[in-house]
XYZ file of C-alpha atoms in Angstrom:
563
model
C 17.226 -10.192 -34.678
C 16.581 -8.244 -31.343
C 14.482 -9.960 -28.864
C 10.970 -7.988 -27.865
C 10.913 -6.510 -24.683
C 7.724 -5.338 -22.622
C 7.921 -3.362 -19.413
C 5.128 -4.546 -17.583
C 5.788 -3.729 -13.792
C 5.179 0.317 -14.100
C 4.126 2.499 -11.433
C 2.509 5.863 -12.433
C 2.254 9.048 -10.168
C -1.402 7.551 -9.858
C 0.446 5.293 -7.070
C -0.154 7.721 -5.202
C 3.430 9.167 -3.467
C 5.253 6.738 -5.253
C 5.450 6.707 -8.857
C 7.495 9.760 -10.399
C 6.045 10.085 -13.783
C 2.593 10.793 -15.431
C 0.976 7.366 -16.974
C 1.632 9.452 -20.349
C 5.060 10.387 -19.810
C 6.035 6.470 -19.497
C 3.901 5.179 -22.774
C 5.452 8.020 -24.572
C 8.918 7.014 -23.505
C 8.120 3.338 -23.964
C 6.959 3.912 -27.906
C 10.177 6.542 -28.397
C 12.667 3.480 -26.940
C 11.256 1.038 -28.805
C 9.333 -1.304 -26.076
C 7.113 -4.180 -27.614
C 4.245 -3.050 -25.535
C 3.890 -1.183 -21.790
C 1.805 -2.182 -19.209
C 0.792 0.330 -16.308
C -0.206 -1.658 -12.905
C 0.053 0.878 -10.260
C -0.651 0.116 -6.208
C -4.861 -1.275 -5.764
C -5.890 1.130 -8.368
C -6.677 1.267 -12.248
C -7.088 5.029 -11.400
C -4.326 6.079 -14.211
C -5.043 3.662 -16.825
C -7.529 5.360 -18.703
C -4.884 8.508 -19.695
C -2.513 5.870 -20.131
C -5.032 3.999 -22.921
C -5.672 6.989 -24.623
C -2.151 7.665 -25.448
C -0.718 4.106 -26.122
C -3.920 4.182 -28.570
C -2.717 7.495 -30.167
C 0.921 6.895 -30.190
C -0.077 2.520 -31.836
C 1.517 0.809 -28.815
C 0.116 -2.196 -27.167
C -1.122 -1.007 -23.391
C -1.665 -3.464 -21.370
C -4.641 -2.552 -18.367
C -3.578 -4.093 -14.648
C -3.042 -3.740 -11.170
C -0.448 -4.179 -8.583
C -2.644 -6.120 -5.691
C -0.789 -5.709 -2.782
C -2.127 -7.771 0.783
C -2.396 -6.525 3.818
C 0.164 -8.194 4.557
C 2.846 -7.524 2.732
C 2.400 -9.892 -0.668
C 2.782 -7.983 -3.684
C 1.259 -9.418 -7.699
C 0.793 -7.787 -10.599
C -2.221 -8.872 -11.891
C -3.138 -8.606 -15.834
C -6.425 -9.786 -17.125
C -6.362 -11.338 -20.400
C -10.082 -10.772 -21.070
C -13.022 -8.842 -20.454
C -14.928 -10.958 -17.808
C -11.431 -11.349 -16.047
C -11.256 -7.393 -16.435
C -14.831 -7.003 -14.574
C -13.112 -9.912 -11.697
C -10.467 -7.700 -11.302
C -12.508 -4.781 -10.663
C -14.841 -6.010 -8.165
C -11.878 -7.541 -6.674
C -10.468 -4.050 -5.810
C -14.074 -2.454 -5.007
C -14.954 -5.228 -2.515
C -11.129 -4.065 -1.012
C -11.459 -1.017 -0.684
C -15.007 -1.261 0.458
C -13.620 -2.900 3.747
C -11.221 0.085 4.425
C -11.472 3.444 4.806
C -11.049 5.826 1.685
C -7.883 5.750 0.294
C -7.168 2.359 1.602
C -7.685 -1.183 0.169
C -7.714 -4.557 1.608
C -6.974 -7.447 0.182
C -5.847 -10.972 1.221
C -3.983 -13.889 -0.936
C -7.564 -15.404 -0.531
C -9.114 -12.742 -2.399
C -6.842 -12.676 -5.270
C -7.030 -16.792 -5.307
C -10.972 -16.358 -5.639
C -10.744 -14.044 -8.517
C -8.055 -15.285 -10.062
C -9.562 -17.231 -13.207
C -8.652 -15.295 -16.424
C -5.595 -13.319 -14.748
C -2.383 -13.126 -15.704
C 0.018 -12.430 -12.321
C 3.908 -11.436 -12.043
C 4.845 -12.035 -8.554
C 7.032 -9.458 -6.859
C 8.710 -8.162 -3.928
C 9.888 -10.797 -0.904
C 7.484 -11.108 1.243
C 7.892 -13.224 4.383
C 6.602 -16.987 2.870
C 6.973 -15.784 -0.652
C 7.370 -19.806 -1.846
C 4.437 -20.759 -0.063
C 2.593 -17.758 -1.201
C 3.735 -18.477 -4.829
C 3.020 -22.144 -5.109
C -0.521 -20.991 -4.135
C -1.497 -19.065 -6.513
C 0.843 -21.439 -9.082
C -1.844 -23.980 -8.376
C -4.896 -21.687 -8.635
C -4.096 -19.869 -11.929
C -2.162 -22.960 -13.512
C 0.101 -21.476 -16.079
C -0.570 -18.055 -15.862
C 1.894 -17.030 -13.092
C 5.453 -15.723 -13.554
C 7.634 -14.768 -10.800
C 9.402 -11.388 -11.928
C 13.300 -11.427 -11.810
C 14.958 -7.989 -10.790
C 18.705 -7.021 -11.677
C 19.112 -4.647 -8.446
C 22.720 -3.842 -9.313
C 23.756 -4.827 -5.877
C 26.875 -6.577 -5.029
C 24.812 -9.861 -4.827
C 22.654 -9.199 -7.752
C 23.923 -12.473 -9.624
C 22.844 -14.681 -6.552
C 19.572 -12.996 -5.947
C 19.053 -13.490 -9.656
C 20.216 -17.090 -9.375
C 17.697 -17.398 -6.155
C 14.729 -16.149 -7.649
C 15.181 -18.183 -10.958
C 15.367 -21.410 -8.839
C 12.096 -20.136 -6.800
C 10.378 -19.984 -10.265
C 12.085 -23.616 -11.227
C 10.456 -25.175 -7.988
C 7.176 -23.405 -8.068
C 6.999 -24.379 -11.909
C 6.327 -21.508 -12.876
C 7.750 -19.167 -15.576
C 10.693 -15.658 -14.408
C 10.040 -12.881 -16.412
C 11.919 -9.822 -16.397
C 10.962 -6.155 -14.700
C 12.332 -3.175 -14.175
C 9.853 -2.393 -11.201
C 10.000 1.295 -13.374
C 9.306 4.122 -11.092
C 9.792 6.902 -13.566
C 9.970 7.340 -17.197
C 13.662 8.995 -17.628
C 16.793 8.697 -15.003
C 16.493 12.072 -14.032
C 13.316 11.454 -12.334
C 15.038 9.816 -9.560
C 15.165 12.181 -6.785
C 11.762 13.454 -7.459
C 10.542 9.776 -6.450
C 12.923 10.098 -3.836
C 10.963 13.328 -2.187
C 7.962 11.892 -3.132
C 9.108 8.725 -0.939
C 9.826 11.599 2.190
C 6.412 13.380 1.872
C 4.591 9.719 2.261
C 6.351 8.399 4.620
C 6.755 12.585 6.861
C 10.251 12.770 6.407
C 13.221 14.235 4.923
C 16.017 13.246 2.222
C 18.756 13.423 5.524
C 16.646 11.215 7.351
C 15.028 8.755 5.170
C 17.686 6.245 5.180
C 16.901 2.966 3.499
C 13.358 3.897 2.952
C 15.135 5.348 -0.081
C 15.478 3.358 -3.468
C 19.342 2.495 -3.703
C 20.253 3.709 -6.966
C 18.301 5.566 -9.750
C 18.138 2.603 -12.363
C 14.305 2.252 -12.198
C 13.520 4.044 -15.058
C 12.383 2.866 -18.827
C 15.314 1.072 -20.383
C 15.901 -0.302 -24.076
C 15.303 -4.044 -24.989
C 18.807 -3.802 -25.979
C 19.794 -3.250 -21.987
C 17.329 -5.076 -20.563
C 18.719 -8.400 -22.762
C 22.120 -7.787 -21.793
C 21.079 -7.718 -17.928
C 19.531 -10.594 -18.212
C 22.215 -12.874 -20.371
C 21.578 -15.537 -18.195
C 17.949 -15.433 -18.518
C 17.096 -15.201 -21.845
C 13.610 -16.787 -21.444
C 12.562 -13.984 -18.926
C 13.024 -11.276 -21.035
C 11.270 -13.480 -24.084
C 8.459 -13.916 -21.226
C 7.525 -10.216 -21.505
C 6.045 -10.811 -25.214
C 4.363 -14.000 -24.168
C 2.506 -11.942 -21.427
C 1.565 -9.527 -24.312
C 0.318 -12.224 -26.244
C -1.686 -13.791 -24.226
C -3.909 -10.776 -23.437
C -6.643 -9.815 -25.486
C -7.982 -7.467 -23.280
C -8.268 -3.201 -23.982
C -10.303 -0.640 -22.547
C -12.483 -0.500 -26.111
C -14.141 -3.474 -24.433
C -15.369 -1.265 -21.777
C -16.806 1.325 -24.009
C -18.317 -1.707 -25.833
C -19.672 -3.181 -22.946
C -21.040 0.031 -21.210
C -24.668 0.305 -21.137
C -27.011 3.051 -19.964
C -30.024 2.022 -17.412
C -32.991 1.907 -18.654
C -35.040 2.412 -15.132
C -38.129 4.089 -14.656
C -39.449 4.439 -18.491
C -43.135 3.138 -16.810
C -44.660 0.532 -18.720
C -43.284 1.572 -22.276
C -40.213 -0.651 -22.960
C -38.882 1.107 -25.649
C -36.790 4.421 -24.035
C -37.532 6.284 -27.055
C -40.943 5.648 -27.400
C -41.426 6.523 -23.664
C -39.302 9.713 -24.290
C -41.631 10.864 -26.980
C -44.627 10.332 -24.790
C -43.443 11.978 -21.906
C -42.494 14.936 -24.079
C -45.473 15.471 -26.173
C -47.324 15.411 -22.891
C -45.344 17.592 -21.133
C -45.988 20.238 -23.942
C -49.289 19.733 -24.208
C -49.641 20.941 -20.381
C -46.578 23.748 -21.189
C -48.604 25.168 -23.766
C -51.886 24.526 -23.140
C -53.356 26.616 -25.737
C -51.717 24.691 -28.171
C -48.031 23.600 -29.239
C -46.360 26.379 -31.442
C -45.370 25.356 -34.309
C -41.624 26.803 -34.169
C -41.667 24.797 -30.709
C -43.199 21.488 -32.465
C -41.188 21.575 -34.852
C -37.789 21.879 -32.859
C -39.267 19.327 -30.381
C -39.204 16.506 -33.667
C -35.637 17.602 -34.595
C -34.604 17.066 -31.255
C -36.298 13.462 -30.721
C -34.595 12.320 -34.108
C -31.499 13.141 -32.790
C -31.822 11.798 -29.734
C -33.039 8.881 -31.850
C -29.995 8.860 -34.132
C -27.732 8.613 -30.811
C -30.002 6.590 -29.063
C -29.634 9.114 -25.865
C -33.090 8.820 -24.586
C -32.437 6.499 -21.790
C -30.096 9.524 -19.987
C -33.172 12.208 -20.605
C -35.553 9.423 -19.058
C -32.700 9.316 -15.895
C -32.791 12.754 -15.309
C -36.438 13.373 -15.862
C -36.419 10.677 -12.918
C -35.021 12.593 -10.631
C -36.479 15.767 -11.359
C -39.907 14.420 -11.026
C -38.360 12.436 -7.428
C -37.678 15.999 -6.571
C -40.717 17.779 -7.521
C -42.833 14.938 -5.875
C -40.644 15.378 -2.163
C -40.760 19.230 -2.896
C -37.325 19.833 -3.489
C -36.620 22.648 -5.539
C -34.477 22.345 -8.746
C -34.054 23.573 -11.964
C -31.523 22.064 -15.062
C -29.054 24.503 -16.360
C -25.726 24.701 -18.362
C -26.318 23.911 -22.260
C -29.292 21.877 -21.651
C -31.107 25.082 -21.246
C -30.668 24.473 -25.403
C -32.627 21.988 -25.417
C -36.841 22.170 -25.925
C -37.537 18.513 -24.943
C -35.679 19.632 -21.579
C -37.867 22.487 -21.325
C -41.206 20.588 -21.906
C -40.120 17.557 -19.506
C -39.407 20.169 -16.418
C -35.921 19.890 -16.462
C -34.878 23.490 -17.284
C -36.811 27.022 -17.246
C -36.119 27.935 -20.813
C -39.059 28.698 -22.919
C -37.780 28.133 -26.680
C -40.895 30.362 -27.962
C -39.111 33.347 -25.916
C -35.715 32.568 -27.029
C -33.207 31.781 -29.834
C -32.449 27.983 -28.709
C -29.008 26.605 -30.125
C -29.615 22.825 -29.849
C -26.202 21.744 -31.249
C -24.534 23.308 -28.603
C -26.033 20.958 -25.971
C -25.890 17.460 -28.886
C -24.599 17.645 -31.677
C -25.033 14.922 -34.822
C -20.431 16.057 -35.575
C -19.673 15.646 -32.194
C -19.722 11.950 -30.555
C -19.694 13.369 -27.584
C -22.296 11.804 -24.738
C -25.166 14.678 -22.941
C -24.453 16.393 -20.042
C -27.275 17.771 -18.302
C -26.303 19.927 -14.869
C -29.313 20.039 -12.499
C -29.003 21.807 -9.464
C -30.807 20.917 -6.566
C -31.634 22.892 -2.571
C -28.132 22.231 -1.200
C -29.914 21.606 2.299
C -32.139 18.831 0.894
C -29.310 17.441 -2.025
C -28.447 14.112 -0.179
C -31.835 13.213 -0.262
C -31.918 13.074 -3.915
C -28.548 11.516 -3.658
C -29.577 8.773 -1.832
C -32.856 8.352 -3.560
C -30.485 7.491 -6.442
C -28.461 5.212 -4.979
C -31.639 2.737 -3.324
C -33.003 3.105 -7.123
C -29.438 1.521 -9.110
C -28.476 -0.055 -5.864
C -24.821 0.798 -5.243
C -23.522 -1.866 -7.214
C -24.587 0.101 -10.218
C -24.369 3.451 -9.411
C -21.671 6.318 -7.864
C -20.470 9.620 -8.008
C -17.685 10.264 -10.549
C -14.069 10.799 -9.088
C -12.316 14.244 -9.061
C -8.029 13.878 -8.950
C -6.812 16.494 -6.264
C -3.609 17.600 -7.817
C -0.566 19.374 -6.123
C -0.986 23.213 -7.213
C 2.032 25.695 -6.953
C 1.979 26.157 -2.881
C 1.590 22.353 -1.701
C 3.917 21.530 -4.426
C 6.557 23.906 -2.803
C 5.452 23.482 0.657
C 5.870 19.634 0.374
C 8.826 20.056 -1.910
C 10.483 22.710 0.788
C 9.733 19.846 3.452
C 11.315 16.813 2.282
C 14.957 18.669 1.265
C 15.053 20.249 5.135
C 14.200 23.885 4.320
C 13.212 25.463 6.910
C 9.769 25.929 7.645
C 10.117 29.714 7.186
C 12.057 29.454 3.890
C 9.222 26.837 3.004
C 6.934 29.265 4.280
C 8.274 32.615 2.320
C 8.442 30.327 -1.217
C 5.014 29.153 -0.660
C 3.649 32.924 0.500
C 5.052 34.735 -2.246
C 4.681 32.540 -4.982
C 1.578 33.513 -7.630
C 2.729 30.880 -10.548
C 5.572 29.349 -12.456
C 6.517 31.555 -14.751
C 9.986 33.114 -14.740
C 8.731 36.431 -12.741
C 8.387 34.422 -9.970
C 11.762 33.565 -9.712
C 14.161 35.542 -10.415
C 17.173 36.711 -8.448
C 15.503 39.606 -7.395
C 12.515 38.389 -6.674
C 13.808 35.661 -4.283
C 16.229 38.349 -2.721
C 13.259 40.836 -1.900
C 11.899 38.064 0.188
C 14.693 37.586 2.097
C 16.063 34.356 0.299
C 19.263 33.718 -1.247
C 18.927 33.360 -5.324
C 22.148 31.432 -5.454
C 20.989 28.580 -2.427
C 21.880 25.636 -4.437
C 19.080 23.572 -1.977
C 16.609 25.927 -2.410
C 16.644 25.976 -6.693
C 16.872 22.286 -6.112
C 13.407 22.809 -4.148
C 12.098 25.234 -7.392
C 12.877 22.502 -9.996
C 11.400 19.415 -8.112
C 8.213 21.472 -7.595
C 7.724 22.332 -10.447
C 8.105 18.754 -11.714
C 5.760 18.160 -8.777
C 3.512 20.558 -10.133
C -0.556 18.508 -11.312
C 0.810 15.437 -9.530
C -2.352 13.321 -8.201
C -2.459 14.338 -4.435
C -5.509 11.525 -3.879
C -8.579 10.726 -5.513
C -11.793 12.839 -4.267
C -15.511 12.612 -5.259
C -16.771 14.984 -8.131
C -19.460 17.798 -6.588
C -22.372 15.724 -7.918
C -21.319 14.125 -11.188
C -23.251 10.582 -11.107
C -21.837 7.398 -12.988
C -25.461 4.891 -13.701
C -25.467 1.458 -14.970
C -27.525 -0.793 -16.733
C -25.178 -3.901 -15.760
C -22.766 -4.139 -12.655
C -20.769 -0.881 -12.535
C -17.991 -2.243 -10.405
C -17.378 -4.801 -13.177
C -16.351 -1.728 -15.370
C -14.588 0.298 -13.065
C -13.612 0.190 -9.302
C -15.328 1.517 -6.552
C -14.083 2.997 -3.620
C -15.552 4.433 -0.110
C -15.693 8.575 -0.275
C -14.793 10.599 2.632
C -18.259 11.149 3.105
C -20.608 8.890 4.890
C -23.047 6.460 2.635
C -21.356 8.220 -0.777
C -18.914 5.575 -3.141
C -17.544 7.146 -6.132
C -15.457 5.675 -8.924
C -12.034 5.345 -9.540
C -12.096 7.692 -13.026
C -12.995 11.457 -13.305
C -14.785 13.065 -16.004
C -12.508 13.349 -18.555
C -11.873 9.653 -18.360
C -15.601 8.917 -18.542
C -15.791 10.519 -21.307
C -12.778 9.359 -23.233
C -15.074 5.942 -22.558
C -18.181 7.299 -23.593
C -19.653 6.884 -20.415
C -22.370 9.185 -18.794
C -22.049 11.310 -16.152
C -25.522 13.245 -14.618
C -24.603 15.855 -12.543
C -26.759 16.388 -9.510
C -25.745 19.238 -8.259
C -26.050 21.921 -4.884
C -27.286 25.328 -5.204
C -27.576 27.413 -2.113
C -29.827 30.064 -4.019
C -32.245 27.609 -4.730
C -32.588 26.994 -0.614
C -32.793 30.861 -0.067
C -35.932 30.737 -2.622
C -37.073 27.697 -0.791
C -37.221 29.638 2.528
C -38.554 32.722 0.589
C -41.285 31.022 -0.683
C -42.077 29.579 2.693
C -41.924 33.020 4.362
C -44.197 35.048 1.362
C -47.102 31.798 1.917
C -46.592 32.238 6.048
C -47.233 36.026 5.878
C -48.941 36.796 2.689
C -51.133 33.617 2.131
C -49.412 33.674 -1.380
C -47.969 30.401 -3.036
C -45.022 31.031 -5.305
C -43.721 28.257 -7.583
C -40.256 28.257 -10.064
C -43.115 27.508 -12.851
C -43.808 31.691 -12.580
C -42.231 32.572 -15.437
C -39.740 35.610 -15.542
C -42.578 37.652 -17.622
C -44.460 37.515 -14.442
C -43.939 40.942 -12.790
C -45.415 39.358 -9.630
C -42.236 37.378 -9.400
C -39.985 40.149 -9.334
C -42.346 42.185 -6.288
């Protein structure tokens, strides 16, 4: 009977500049080779784990959520909670880290892992200057949940390092376990990490040196090899399933424990109650002649559905803001498929008068589709951070942030950074990059390349072609979303880190929107609309010179609106 082997040091391309492969590329490689389970802990980020999840939970293998922590100086630990409240130490963990750093950056001492270290599971790597001390540390802080990985290096010495480690583990009583430190999903991958190593650290292949990985045997291997590299160590490979057994913790818990804010319903309690208030009264004073019937009776179909899917706390949020906005006078209007919606209408949120048009409700919710609302409300893009802000003193930023957005290499930095790290010249780098309009076959072929002055048959310069086009949606680095808002009822950085955005006083999440949603979890977008300044100074100017105070209320019927 084969012993169970899980890979559970795995970088993704979500370390960013150092992992060669896509967090689904390695689960789908893990379930073809026949892994126990995978686990994806890439460098002071969960920011891949999400795509990762998704798949394992398609394909029905185990995925195990971590980290790699690594100090600032030098200590390296993967770090695997076993539950959920270990999960939300984990996470704050990394958002008070990269709070103290600039964006892209996160700090962390041994001190700060020791303090949130109850509930984690950790695999100590790399050889840090003091590794014992370092390791008998956190042995004695997280008693019997530390393992000290073992690597087979295939160096000359790779017996006596293997021997040295194991008697590190024997003194620090704790268990070895056995990694792969995997890189990339497939062998071939190799030299991609390689120029991926070159663009982080501004150099090229010819010049990199040992800043280079030695050999290209970090990839995803078979239980079968990874038992017969560690003969000697039989316990350290059976340590991988003991890990995976010990940990009961999956992202489901997160969508389980998510819950929506409930701020600013007034003195109603109940969100749904306070929903139906606020919209009977807002129709009351849209129609003040009386409610239409068509409109009345769309507005209870809509309220039962929001019922059914108990959405009404995220139509209280945004009704919130608009009313923040309307209150400051800040223009704004809600558009996108919420203009569907008639209880959007009657709360102020959107222009769209369902007696003057054919409203399609389902395309905004929809009772087959579990999907969560997504109302897009633009605001004056001169006077946006003010409604930004207002949002954040409301949650407190402890509960609330803007959404990620992953900047990805596209077909010109892919080339360009590609071109780089191989030596091409900067004007061969420069022609590729120029004259390239996508990756289809047009692009290059040998006549193509030959009209712009580049030889088809430069075995350096296919070699540059085929690694950027591997490089091709590669996570460049993590940006903020253009107004996409992530609220709270509980701590948000217990469900997902936070980081600092390049912009001053704005903190935005570790996921994008797609990940949200594959979650379940909201996302308001507040949003900039230049147009909606012009009006603003428009209106200003018609009042200054024609004593004449225009409104968005005038309705498009109005042929005053159009003079």
């Amino acid at each position: 009977m084969k012993t169970p082997y899980a890979e559970l040091a795995v970088a993704s391309n979500f370390s960013f500049l150092r992992g060669a492969s896509r967090p689904e590329e390695l689960v789908s490689t893990a379930k073809e080779i026949g892994l126990s389970a995978i686990g994806i802990a890439d460098r002071n980020t969960m920011a891949g784990v999400v795509r990762a999840y998704a798949v394992a939970k398609d394909r029905g293998l185990p995925f195990l959520v971590g980290t790699r922590l690594v100090t600032t100086d030098g200590f390296e630990t993967i770090c695997y909670p076993a539950d959920i409240r270990a999960y939300s130490r984990l996470c704050r963990l990394l958002t008070e880290g990269n709070l103290k750093a600039k964006k892209g950056e996160c700090h962390l001492s041994l001190d700060d892992i020791l303090k949130a270290s109850e509930g984690q599971i950790f695999i100590v790597m790399g050889a840090a200057e003091g590794l014992e001390e370092k390791l008998e540390k956190l042995a004695k802080a997280a008693p019997g949940r530390v393992y000290l990985a073992l690597f087979s290096l295939y160096h000359a010495d790779n017996r006596r390092h293997l021997a040295e480690r194991a008697e590190m583990a024997r003194k620090a009583r704790v268990k070895p376990v056995a990694v792969n430190d995997v890189h990339y999903h497939i062998r071939k991958r190799q030299i991609l990490q390689d120029v991926l190593t070159c663009i982080r650290e501004k150099t090229t292949l010819a010049e990199a040196g040992f800043r280079l990985a030695a050999n290209a045997e970090r990839h995803l291997k078979t239980p079968e090899e990874m038992a017969r590299l560690f003969a000697d160590y039989p316990e350290a490979v059976a340590s991988t399933q003991d890990i995976v057994n010990r940990i009961s913790f999956s992202l489901e818990e997160v969508s389980k424990a998510y819950r929506y804010p409930t701020d600013g319903i007034g003195d109603d309690p109940d969100p749904q109650a306070a929903l139906e208030r606020l919209t009977w009264k807002g129709a009351a004073k849209s129609y003040p002649g009386g409610i239409p019937e068509k409109v009345e009776k769309q507005l209870h179909h809509e309220l039962a559905l929001i019922a059914d899917k108990e959405y009404a706390p995220y139509f209280l949020t945004v009704w919130d803001i608009v009313e923040f906005a309307k209150g400051e006078d800040i223009l704004c209007q809600g558009r996108g498929s919420a203009a569907n919606s008639a209880v959007c209408y009657v709360l102020g949120i959107t222009a769209v008068d369902p007696m003057k048009m054919s409203l399609l409700f389902e395309r905004f919710i929809s009772d087959s589709r579990n999907e969560p609302p997504d109302i897009d409300v633009d605001f004056e893009h001169e006077r946006r951070e003010e409604v930004i802000q207002y949002i954040y003193t409301k949650y407190g930023r402890h509960r609330a942030a803007i959404a990620a957005t992953v900047i990805s290499y596209r077909s010109k930095s892919a080339i360009r950074d590609v071109g780089k790290a191989l030596g091409l010249s900067l004007d061969m780098a420069g022609a590729l990059s120029d004259h390239l309009w996508g990756w289809g076959e047009e692009s290059f072929r040998e006549e193509h390349l030959s009209g712009i002055g580049l030889d088809p048959h430069d075995p350096t310069l296919l070699l540059a072609i085929r690694l950027a086009r591997e490089l091709y949606g590669f996570p460049r680095h993590l940006s903020q979303h253009v107004g996409g808002f992530v609220l709270t009822a509980d701590r948000l950085d217990e469900l997902v880190p936070i980081q600092n955005a390049a912009m001053e006083d704005r903190t935005v999440v570790e996921w994008d929107k797609d990940d949200l949603d594959v979650l379940g979890i909201y996302k308001i977008d507040v949003l900039a609309l230049g147009m909606l300044t012009a009006l603003r100074k428009s209106f200003d100017l018609v009042e200054k010179h024609y004593g004449e105070k225009l409104s968005l209320d005038m309705r498009p019927d109005d042929k005053h609106v159009y003079e």
